[in-house]
Every structure is written in structure tokens, then in C-alpha cells.
Coordinates of C-alpha atoms and ligand atoms in Angstrom, one line a residue:
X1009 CA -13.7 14.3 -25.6
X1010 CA -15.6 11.1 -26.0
X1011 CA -13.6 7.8 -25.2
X1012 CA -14.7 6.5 -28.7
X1013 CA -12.7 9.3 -30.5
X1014 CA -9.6 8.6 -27.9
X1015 CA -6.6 7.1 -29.9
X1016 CA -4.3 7.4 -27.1
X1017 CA -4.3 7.4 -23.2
X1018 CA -1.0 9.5 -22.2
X1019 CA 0.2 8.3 -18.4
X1020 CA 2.6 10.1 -15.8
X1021 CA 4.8 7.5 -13.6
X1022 CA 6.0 4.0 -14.9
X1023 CA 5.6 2.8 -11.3
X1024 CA 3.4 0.2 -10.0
X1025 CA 0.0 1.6 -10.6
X1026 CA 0.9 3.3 -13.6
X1027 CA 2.5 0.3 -15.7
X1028 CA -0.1 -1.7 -14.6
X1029 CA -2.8 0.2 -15.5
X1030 CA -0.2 0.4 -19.1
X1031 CA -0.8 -3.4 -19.6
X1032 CA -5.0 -3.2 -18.9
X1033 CA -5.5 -0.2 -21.2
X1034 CA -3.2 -1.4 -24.2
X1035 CA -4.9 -4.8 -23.9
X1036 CA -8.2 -3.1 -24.4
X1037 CA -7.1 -1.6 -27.7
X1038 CA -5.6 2.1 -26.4
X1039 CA -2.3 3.2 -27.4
X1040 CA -0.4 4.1 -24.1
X1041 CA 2.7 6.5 -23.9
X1042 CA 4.2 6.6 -20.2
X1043 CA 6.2 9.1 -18.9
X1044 CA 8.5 8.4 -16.2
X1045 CA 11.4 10.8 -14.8
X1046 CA 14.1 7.8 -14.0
X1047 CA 16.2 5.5 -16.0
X1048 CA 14.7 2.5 -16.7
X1049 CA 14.8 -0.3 -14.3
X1050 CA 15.5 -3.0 -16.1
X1051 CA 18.5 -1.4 -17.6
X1052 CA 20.0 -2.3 -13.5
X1053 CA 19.8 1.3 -12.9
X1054 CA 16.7 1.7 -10.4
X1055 CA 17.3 4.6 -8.0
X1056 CA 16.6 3.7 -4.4
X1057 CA 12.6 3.1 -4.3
X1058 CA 10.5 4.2 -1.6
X1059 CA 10.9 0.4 0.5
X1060 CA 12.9 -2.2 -1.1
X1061 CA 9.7 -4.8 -0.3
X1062 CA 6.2 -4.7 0.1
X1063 CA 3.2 -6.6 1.2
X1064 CA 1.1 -7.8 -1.5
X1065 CA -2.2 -8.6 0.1
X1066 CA -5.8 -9.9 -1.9
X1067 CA -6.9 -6.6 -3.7
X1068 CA -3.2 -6.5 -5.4
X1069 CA -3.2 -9.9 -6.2
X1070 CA -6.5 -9.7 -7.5
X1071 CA -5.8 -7.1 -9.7
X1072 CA -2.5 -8.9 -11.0
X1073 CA -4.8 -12.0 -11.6
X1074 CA -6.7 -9.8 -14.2
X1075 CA -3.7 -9.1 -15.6
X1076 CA -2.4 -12.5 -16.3
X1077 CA 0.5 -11.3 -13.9
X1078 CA 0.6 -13.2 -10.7
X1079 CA 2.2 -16.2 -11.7
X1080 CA 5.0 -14.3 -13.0
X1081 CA 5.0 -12.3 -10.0
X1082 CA 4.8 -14.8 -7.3
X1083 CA 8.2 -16.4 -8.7
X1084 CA 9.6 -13.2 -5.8
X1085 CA 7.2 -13.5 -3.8
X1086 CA 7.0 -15.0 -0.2
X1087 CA 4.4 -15.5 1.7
X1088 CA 4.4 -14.6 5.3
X1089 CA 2.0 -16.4 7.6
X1090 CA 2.0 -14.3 10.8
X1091 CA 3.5 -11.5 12.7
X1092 CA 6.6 -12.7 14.4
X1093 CA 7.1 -10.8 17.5
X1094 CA 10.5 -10.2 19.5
X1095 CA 10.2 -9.1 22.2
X1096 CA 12.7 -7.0 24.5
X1097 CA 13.8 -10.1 26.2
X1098 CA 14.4 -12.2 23.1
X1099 CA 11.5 -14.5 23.7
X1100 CA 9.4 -14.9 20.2
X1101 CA 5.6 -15.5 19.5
X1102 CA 3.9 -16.0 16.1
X1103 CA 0.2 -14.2 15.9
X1104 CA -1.2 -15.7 12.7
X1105 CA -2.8 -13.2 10.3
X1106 CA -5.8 -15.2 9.3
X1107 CA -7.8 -17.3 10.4
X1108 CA -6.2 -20.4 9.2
X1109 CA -2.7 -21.5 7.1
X1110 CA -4.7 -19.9 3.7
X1111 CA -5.0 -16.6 4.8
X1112 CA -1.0 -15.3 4.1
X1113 CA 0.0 -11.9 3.0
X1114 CA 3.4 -12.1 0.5
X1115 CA 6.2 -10.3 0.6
X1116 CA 6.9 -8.5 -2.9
X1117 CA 10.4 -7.3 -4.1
X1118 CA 9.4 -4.1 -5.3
X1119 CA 11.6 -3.4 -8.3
X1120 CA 11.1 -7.1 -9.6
X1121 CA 7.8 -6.3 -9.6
X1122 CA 7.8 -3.3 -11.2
X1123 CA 9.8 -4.8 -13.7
X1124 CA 7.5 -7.7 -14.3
X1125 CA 4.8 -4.8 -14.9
X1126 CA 6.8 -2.7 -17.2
X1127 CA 7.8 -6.1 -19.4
X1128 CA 4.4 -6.7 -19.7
X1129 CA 3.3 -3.6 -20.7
X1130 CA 6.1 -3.5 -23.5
X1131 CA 5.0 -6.6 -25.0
X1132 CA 1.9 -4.9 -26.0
X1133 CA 3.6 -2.7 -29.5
X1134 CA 0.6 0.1 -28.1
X1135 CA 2.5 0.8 -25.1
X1136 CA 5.5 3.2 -25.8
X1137 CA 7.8 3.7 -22.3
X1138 CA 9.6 6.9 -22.0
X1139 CA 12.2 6.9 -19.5
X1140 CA 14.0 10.0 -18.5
X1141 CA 11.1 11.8 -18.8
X1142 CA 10.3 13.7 -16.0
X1143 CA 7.2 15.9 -16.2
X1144 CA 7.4 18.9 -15.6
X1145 CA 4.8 21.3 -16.7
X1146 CA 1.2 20.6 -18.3
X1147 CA -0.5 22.9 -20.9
X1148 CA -4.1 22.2 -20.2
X1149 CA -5.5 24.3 -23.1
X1150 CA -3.3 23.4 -25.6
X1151 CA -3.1 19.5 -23.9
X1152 CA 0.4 19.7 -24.3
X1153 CA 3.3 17.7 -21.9
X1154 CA 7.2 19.3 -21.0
X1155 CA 9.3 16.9 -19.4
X1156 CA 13.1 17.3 -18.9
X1157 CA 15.8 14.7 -19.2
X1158 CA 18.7 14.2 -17.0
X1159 CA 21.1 16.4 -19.3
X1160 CA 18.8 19.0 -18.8
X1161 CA 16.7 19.1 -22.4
X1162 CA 13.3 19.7 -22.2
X1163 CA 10.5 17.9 -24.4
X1164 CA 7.1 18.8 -25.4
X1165 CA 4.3 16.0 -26.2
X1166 CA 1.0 16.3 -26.8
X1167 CA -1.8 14.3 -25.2
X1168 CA -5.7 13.4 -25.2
X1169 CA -6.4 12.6 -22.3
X1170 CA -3.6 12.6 -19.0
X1171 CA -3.4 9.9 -15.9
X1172 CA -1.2 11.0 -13.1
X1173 CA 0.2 7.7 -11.8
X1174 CA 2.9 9.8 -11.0
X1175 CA 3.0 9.1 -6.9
X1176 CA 2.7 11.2 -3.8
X1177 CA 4.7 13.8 -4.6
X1178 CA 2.7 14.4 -7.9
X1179 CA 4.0 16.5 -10.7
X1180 CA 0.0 16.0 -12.4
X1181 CA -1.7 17.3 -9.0
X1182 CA 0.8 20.3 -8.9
X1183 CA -0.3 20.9 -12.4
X1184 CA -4.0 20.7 -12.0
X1185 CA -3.6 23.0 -9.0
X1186 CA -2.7 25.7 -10.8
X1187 CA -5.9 25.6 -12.8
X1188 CA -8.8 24.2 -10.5
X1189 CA -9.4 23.5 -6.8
X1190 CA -8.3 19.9 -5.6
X1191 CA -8.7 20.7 -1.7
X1192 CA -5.6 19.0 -1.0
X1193 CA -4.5 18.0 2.6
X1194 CA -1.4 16.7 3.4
X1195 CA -0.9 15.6 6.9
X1196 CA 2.7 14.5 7.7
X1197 CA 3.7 11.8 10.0
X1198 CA 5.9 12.8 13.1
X1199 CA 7.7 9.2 12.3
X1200 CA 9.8 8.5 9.7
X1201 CA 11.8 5.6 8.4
X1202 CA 15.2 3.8 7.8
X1203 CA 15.9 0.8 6.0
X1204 CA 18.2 -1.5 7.1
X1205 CA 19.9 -4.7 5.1
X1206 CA 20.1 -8.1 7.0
X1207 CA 21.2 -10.4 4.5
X1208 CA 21.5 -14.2 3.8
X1209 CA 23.5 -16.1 6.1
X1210 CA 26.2 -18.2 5.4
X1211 CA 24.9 -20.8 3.5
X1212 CA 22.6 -18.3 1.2
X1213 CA 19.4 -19.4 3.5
X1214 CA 17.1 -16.7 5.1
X1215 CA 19.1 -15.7 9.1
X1216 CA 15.2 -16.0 10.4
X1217 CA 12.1 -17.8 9.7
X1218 CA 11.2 -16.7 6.2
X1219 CA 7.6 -17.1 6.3
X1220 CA 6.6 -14.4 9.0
X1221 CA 6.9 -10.7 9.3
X1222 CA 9.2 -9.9 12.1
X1223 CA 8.4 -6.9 14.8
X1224 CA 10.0 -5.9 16.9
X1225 CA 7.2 -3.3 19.1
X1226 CA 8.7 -0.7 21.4
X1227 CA 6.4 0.9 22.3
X1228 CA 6.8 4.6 20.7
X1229 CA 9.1 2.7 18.1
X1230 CA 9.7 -0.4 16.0
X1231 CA 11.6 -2.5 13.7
X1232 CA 9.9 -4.5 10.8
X1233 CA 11.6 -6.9 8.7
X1234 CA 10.1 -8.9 5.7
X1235 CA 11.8 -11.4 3.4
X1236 CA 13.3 -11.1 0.3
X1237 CA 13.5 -14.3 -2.2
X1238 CA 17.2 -13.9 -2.3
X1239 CA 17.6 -15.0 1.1
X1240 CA 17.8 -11.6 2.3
X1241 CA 15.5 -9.6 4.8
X1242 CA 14.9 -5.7 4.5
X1243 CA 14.4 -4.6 7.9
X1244 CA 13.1 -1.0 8.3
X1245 CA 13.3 1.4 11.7
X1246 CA 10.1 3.5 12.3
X1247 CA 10.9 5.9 15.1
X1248 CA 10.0 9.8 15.7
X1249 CA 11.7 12.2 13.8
X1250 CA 12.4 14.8 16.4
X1251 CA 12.7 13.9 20.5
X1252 CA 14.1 11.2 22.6
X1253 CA 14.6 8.7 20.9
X1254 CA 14.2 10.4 17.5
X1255 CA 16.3 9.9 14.5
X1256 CA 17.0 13.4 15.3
X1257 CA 19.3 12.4 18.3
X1258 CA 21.1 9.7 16.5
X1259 CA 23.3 11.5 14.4
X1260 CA 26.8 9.6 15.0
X1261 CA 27.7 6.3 14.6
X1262 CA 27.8 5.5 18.5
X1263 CA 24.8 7.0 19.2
X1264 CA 22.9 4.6 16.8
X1265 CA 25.2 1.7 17.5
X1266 CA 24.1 2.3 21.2
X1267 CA 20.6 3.0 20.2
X1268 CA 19.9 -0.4 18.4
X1269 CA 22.1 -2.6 20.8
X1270 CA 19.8 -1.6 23.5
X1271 CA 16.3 -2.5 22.1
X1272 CA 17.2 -4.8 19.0
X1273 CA 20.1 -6.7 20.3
X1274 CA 18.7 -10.2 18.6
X1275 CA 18.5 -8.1 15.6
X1276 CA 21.9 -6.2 15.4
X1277 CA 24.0 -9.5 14.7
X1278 CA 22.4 -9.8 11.6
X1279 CA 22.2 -5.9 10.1
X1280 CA 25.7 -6.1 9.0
X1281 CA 25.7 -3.4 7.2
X1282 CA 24.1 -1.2 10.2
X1283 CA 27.0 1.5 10.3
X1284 CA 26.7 1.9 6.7
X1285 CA 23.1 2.1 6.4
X1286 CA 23.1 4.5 8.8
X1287 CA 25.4 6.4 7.0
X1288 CA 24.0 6.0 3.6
X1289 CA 20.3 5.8 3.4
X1290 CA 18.0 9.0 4.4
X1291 CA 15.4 9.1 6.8
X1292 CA 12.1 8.5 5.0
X1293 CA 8.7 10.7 5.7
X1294 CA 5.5 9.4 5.7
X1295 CA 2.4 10.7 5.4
X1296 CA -1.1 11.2 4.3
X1297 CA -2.6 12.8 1.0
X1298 CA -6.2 13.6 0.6
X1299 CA -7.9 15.2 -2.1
X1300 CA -11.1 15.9 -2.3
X1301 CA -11.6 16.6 -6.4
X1302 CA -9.5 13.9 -8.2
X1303 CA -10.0 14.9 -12.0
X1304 CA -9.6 17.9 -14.1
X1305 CA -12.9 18.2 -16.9
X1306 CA -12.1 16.0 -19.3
X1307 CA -8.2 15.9 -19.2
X1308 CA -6.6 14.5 -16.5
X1309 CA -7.5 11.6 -13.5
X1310 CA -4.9 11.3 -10.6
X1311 CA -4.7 8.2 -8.8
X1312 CA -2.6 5.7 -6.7
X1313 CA -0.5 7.5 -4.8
X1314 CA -0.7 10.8 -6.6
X1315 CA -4.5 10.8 -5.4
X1316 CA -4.5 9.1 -1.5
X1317 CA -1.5 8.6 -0.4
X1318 CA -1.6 6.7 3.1
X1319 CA 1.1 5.5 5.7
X1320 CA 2.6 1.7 4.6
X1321 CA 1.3 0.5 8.5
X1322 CA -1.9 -1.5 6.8
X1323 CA 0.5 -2.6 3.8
X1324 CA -2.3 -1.2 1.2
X1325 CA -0.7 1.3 -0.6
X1326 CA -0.1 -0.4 -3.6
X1327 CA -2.8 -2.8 -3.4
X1328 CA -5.1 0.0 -3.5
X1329 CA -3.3 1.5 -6.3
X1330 CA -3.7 -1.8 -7.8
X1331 CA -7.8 -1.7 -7.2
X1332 CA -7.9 1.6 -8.3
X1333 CA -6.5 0.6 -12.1
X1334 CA -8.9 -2.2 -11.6
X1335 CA -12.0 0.4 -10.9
X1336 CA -10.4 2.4 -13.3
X1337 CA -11.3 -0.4 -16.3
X1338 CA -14.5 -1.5 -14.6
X1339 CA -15.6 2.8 -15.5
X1340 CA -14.7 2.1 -18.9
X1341 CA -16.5 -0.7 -18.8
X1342 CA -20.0 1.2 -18.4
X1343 CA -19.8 2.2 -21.8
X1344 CA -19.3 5.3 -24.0
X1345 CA -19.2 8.8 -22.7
X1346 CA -16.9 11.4 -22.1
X1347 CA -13.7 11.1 -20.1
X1348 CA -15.2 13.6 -17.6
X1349 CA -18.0 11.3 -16.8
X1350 CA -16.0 8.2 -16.5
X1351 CA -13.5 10.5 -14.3
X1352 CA -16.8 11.5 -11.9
X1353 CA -17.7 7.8 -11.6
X1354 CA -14.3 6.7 -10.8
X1355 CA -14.0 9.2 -7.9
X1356 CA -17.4 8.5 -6.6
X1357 CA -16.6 4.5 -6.5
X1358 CA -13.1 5.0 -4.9
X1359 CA -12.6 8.3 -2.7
X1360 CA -14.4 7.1 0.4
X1361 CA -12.5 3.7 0.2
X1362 CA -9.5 5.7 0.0
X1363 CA -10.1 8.0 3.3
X1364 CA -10.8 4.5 4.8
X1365 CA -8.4 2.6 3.9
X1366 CA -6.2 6.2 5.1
X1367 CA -8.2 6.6 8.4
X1368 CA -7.0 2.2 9.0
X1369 CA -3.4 3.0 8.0
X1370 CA -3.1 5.7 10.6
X1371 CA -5.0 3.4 13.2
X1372 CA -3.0 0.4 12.6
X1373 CA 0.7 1.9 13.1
X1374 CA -0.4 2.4 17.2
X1375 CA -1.7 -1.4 16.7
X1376 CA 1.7 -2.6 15.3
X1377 CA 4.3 -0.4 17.2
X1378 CA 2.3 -0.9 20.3
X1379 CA -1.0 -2.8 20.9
X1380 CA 0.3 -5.9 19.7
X1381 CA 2.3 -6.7 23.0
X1382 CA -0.9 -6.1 24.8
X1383 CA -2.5 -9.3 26.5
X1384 CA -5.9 -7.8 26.0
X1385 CA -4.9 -7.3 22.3
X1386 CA -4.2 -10.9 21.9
X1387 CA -7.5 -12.0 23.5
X1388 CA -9.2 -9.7 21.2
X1389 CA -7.9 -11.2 17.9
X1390 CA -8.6 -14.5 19.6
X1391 CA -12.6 -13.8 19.6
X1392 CA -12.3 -12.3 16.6
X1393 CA -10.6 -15.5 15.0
X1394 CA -13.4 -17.3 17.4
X1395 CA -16.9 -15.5 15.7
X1396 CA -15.5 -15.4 12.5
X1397 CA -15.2 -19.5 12.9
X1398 CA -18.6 -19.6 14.6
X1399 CA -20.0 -17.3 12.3
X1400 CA -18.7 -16.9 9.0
X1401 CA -21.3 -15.3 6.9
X1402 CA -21.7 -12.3 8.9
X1403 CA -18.0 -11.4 11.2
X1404 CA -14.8 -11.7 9.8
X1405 CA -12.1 -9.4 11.5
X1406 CA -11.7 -6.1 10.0
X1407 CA -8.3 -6.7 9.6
X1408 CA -8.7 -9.8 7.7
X1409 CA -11.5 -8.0 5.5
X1410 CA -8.8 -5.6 4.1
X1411 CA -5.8 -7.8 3.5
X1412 CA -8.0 -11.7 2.9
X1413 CA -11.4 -10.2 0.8
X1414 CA -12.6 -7.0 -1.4
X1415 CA -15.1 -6.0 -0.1
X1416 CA -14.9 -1.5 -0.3
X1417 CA -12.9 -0.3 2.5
X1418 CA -15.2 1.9 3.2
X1419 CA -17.0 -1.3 4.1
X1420 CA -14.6 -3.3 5.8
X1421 CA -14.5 -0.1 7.8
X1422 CA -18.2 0.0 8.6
X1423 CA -18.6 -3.3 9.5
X1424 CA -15.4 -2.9 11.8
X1425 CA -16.7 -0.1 13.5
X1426 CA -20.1 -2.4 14.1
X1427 CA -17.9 -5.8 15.1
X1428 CA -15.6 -3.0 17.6
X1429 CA -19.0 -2.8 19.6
X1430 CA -20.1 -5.9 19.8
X1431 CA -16.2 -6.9 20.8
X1432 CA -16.0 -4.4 23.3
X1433 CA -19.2 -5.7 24.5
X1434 CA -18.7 -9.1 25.1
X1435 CA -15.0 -8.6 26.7
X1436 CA -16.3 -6.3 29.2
X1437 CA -16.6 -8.9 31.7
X1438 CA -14.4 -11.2 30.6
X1439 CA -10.9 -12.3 30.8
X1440 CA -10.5 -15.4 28.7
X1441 CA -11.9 -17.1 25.8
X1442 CA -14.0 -19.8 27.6
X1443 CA -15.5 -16.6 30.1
X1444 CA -16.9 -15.5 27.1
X1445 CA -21.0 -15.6 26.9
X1446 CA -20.8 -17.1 23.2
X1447 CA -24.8 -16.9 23.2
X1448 CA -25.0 -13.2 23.8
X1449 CA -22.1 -13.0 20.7
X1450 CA -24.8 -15.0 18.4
X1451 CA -27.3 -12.2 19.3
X1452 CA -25.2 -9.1 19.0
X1453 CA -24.4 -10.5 15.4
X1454 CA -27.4 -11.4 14.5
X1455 CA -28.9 -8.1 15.4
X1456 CA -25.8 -5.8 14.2
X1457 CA -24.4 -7.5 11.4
X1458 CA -26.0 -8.4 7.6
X1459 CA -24.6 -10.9 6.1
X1460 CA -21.4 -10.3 3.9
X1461 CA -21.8 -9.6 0.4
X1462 CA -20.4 -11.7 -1.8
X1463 CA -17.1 -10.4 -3.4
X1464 CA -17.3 -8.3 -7.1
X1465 CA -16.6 -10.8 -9.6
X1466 CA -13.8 -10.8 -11.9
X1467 CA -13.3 -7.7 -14.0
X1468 CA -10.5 -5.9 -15.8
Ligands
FAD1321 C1 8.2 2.5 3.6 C2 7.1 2.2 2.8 C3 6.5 0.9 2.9 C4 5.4 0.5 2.1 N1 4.9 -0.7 2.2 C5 3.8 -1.1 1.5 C6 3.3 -2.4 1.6 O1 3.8 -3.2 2.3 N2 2.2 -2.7 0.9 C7 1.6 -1.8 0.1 O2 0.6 -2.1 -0.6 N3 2.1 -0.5 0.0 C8 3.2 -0.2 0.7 N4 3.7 1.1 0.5 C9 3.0 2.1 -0.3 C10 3.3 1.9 -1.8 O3 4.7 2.0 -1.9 C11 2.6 2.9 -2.6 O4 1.3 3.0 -2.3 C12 2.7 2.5 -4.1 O5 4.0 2.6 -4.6 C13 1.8 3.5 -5.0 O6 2.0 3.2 -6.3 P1 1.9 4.4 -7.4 O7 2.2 3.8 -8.7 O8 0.7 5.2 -7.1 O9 3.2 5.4 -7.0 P2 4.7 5.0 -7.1 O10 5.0 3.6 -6.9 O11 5.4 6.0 -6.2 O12 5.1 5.4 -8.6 C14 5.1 6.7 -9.1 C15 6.0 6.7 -10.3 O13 6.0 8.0 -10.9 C16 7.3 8.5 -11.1 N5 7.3 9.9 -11.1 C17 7.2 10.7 -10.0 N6 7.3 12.0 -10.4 C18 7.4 12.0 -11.7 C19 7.4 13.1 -12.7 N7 7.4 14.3 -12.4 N8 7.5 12.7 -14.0 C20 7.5 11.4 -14.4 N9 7.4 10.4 -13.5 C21 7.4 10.7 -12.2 C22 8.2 7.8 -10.0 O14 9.5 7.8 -10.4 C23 7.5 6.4 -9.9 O15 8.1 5.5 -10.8 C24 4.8 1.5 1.3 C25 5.3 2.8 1.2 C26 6.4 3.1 2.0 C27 7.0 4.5 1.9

């Protein structure tokens, strides 16, 4: 099927990447029906999401930009301007993200923002929103849909052509496996996660500095909280799922009291709810998905999620679900064809970035839980902050590259990878900033490094 002779684009999962990728389609003309398996949000009946808050870095806000979103969206938002780390002994210490007060990552109340994506999309008469819809079975000869409600009737729709927006646990990619080869890997985390509420103090106002993202690194464990606009904090407790300590081993009340009262005792004042979030909320998994085929002829594209799932520890998740809608328009963009050739180009532009931007997920949760305590660590970020001052043009910290810029991340992996050497390089005989031989680090960049392209205009 040509996308001239499309009428209607048909999309699985009202979530983030699939209502937003709702609002750029209808605004381009499509009708859009979305298909999403819980009530809607809006109506104050959101099931528990998969993390009350998010980090909402450049490529997201980019892509809400294009949208016409992000003022709306930055009325919950907060931005955070560093990592604030306690450590065991209750001492503090900021470590800024960027390299000065404009590079901030923001902290995004999740269902608000989903919310301000599904309003959006409604306002466009195109988009039709089907809630308690979940799919559950996809004809791909007849191109024909069967959902179930919650009182258990089913419903048949047709469709043209299908998105699966529909997550990690993907009822499209289940579908398509029946009928092609995806080469699917899923490699689970031996961590999982709890959420935790710490909410306003007394007077409404945030119980910790608002403007930071608060670690606590242990070592094999840790405890992250980011701020909510309400005043509140979500915290969230990574920690192995089986051995000692392993959520496995705290299974009663004391044991977990116990538990957090050793390592987070700064911490436990203000969780009060702890017993009952204990109680009430499961352990979370995380993990990895990888496909390697992404499309299905002409019928159906998975992606977000339901295409490269990654673990949250670079925050990207959405905000590559976010450039993937993005890419998504920019292949529709490149004129008329059919859907399987748009569905080729989109997987060519975007599956390497997404095994990056995997591969720097699973990398950064040793750097958080972990490295970040480490003196050597510290001086590290120092150069980098140091070279990417002397030499802007040509090194800016990999970190910085996927939260601060767009450039691919199969890119800002590259170029990591390159900086790494010449890091490793210059610290090998040094202990301190001024020790370091700041003319051999002018070499080694001019040498290793081109200089950065500039970043893909606006599109959308
Ligand atoms: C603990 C945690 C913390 C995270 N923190 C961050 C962060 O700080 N920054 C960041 O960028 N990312 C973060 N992420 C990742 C982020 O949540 C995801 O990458 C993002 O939600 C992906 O968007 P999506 O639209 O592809 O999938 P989802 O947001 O999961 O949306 C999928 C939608 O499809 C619906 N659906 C599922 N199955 C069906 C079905 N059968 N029929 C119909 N509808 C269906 C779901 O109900 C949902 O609405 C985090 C993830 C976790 C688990």
C-alpha cells in the first residue's frame, strides 16, 4: 500500500510515544484511531505506570517542541541541575550534569504528561482514542484488529496500516512473531525496582533541594529520588532481585525497616509511607529488548518501547521514543512510496542508535550505583568538563552528548569511545587537574576527534 492511498494510520498504545506520534500524524492530515488496553487517564483512573517520573532530557524536548507541546509540558516539569549524592555518612555533594547552569535535565510527571499528549491529540477531530481496548490478536491477511474490553467483549477493527506503540511487553511484536522472523532478544536485568513516596513537608514545600536528582550509591544498590511539582519526591530502590541484599530477602516489614535504616537513614524520615509501599507496590523488572527486523511488509512498524526497550539508568527511554516519532515523520517526509519502504528507512536510521543508546543504559547503571563515589570518577568528569571548555567544537562528554545535543547515539557512542582513549590517556600519570599535560590533550583531539556536526535542524 502506497502512503498516498492511506486514509488512516491505526496505532497500538496511547502511551507516550504513541499519542505523540497521534498528534504529528493527525496534524499532517492522517486520520489516527489508537488503541489502548486501560481506562483513560484523564478520566483520574490511570493504573500504576511503570515510574511515577521521568527524566526528560534534549531529544524529548525536542521532539515536544515540534509538537507545539513543551510549554504545556514544562508547567510539571522541574529541572534538576546535578546529581545530589548522600553518602553513607550523611555528608552531601552536588556533581553538576553539564557543563554550566544551562545544561539541566527535567523531571516529568509521567501521567501529566501523558495526559497533555492525549489532549492534544484529541483536539485534532482525525484522532479517535479508544480506551479499554486492549489488543489482542492481529489478522495480517485480512488487516483486521481484536481487542477485548474489561467486561470481557471482544472487538474487531480493521486497519491500513498498524504502529505498535504498544511498549515492552508488546501485544504488535507478539503478533508479528507469529508470521515473520523479528530475532528478538530479551535480556533481563538481575535488579529490579520499588518505588517509594516521600512527600511534601509540612508547609507543602519540597523535604530536599528540588532542583537535583538525589542518589544515594551503595555500591551493589541505590536509591534515586527526583521531584515532583506537587512538592513531592518519588524515590525508587534499585537492588538485586535474588541474594544478600536482594528484594528477595526482604520479605517482612522488619526486614525492610532494618534494611533501609541501615544504608538510607537520611532518607527514611521522609518515606512516610515506607511500610506501606513495601507492602503495596511490586518489585519492578527491567530489562533489555532488541530486535533485529522492526517492520512487517507493508503492515505494521514497532517502535518505542515495543521495538528497543532499554534499562531507565541513562533516563532515555522515552526521549528516544520521542526521536523515534520524530524520525518516524522525517521518513514520511522523503516523499511518496510504500509503507514498506518508509518502514526500511526508518529502521535503517534508528536501530543502531537504539543498541547504543541500550549498550549506554546498561553501562551507566554501574556508573550511577557505583562509580560515582569514585575519586578517580570525579576527576574524570572534571577533564571532561575541562576539554569540552577548552575545546568545544570537537569534545563534549559523552554523557552530555546524549542528554544536552542530538547528535545519533550511535554517534555520541563513537565519539565516546574515541574521548575514553584520549581520557584514559592523559590521566595515566596524573592525579589532579593542574598535573594534567593540557598540550598533549590539544594533540590527542586534534588528531582523534572531527569536529562536531552541527545538530539536524528542526523537523516534524
Ligand atoms: C523505572 C523506570 C524509570 C524510567 N525512567 C525514565 C526516564 O527517566 N527517562 C526516560 O526517558 N525514560 C525512562 N523510562 C523509560 C520509559 O518509561 C519508556 O521508555 C517509555 O515509557 C516508552 O514509551 P512507549 O510509548 O514506547 O511505551 P509505554 O510508555 O510503555 O506505552 C505503551 C502503551 O501501550 C499500552 N499497551 C500495552 N499493551 C497493550 C495492548 N495489548 N493493547 C493496547 N494497548 C497496550 C500501555 O498501556 C501503554 O499505555 C523509565 C522506565 C522505567 C521502568
Amino acid at each position: 500500500m502506497r502512503i498516498s492511498d492511506t486514509r488512516k494510520i491505526t496505532i497500538a498504545g496511547a502511551g507516550l510515544a504513541g499519542s505523540l506520534l497521534a498528534v504529528f500524524l493527525s496534524r499532517r492530515g492522517f486520520a489516527v484511531d489508537v488503541f489502548e488496553r486501560n481506562p483513560d487517564p484523564r478520566g483520574g483512573s490511570a493504573p500504576a505506570g511503570r515510574s511515577i517520573n521521568l527524566a526528560l532530557a534534549e531529544r524529548g524536548r525536542h521532539a515536544l517542541q515540534l509538537a507545539g507541546l513543551l510549554t504545556e509540558v514544562d508547567r510539571n516539569t522541574i529541572p534538576m541541575r546535578g546529581r545530589l549524592l548522600h553518602q553513607p555518612g550523611g555528608a552531601l555533594s552536588l556533581q553538576p550534569y553539564g557543563k554550566d547552569a544551562s545544561e539541566v535535565i527535567w523531571s516529568a510527571h509521567r501521567e501529566r504528561l501523558n495526559c497533555c499528549l492525549l489532549d492534544a491529540a484529541q483536539a485534532n477531530p482525525n484522532v479517535s482514542l479508544h480506551f479499554d481496548r486492549k489488543l489482542e490478536d492481529v489478522d495480517w491477511q485480512a488487516r483486521s484488529l481484536r481487542c477485548s474490553d474489561q467486561r470481557g467483549n471482544s472487538h474487531e477493527h480493521g486497519f491500513e496500516v498498524l504502529i505498535g506503540a504498544d511498549g515492552g511487553g508488546s501485544a504488535v511484536r507478539n503478533a508479528l512473531l507469529r508470521v515473520t522472523e523479528l530475532g528478538v532478544s530479551e535480556e533481563l536485568l538481575e535488579h529490579g525496582y520499588r518505588e517509594l513516596t516521600m512527600p511534601p513537608g509540612p508547609d507543602g514545600a519540597h523535604p530536599m533541594d528540588p532542583n537535583a536528582l538525589h542518589i544515594w550509591p551503595r555500591g551493589g544498590f541505590m536509591l534515586i529520588a527526583l521531584p515532583n511539582a506537587d512538592g513531592s519526591f518519588t524515590a525508587t530502590l534499585f537492588l538485586a532481585n535474588e541474594g544478600d541484599p536482594g528484594f528477595a530477602r526482604l520479605q517482612d516489614w522488619p526486614a525492610q525497616n532494618a534494611f533501609m535504616r541501615e544504608h538510607f537513614p537520611d532518607a527514611v524520615p521522609l518515606l512516610s509511607r515506607l511500610r506501606e509501599d513495601f507492602h503495596d507496590k511490586p518489585v519492578g523488572l527491567l530489562g533489555t529488548i532488541r530486535c533485529r527486523q522492526w517492520f512487517y511488509r507493508d503492515r505494521a512498524l514497532l517502535l518505542g518501547d515495543a521495538a528497543h526497550a532499554v534499562v531507565p539508568f541513562h533516563g532515555q527511554g522515552m526521549n528516544a521514543a520521542f526521536e523515534d516519532c520524530v524520525e518516524f515523520m522525517h521518513c514520511l517526509d522523503r516523499g511518496d512510496r510504500d509503507w514498506q519502504g518508509l518502514f526500511e528507512d526508518f529502521q535503517r536510521r534508528r536501530i543502531d542508535n537504539a543498541n547504543a543508546i541500550a549498550d549506554m543504559a546498561l553501562e551507566n547503571y554501574h556508573v550511577m550505583r557505583d562509580a560515582v563515589r569514585d575519586p578517580r570518577y570525579l576527576l574524570r568528569k572534571a577533564l571532561e568538563h575541562e576539554l569540552e571548555r577548552r575545546h568545544p567544537d570537537h569534545f563534549v562528554a559523552r554523557y552530555s552528548l546524549v542528554m544536552f545535543h542530538r547528535l545519533p547515539y550511535e554517534e555520541a557512542y563513537r565519539r565516546g569511545t574515541l574521548q575514553a582513549g584520549i581520557l584514559d590517556r592523559l590521566l595515566a600519570d596524573a592525579e589532579s587537574l593542574d598535573q594534567v599535560n593540557f598540550e598533549l590533550a590539544a594533540r590527542l583531539v586534534g588528531e582523534r576527534l572531527e569536529t562536531l556536526p552541527p545538530e539536524a535542524g528542526d523537523r516534524g
